């Protein structure tokens, strides 16, 4: 039988702005520092428990209850989460 569920755990999230501070804080890989080839895709990548995720400016970096990080696109973030502090 199909049931509906909602998330009950709080997360912390920070909107990614491309700053050196955030790149360092979350161990983001900046491809402009890795390759001399012009980029035609994402510039940043976030290492996660499930693998590396593409990260764009204005995406959100979420931190779960076990300290894990993942990327949430800005539009999805605003449809899914509500600030509660």
Tab-separated table of C-alpha atoms in Angstrom, residues 11-40:
chain	number	residue	atom	x	y	z
A	11	UNK	CA	19.395	19.981	8.295
A	12	UNK	CA	21.771	22.886	8.144
A	13	UNK	CA	22.292	24.523	4.769
A	14	UNK	CA	24.393	27.288	3.311
A	15	UNK	CA	23.992	28.865	-0.117
A	16	UNK	CA	27.179	28.406	-2.141
A	17	UNK	CA	28.684	31.678	-3.376
A	18	UNK	CA	31.905	30.422	-4.970
A	19	UNK	CA	34.131	32.077	-2.372
A	20	UNK	CA	37.521	30.637	-1.504
A	21	UNK	CA	36.291	30.344	2.100
A	22	UNK	CA	33.394	28.049	1.141
A	23	UNK	CA	35.526	26.064	-1.303
A	24	UNK	CA	37.959	25.354	1.535
A	25	UNK	CA	35.271	24.762	4.203
A	26	UNK	CA	33.515	22.029	2.172
A	27	UNK	CA	36.582	20.630	0.319
A	28	UNK	CA	35.028	21.686	-2.993
A	29	UNK	CA	37.090	20.828	-6.058
A	30	UNK	CA	37.558	23.893	-8.264
A	31	UNK	CA	38.231	22.571	-11.766
A	32	UNK	CA	39.858	25.855	-12.850
A	33	UNK	CA	42.726	24.918	-10.520
A	34	UNK	CA	42.940	21.367	-11.918
A	35	UNK	CA	42.914	21.804	-15.689
A	36	UNK	CA	44.149	24.334	-18.218
A	37	UNK	CA	41.413	23.282	-20.660
A	38	UNK	CA	38.507	25.787	-20.879
A	39	UNK	CA	35.484	24.519	-18.969
A	40	UNK	CA	32.187	23.812	-20.760
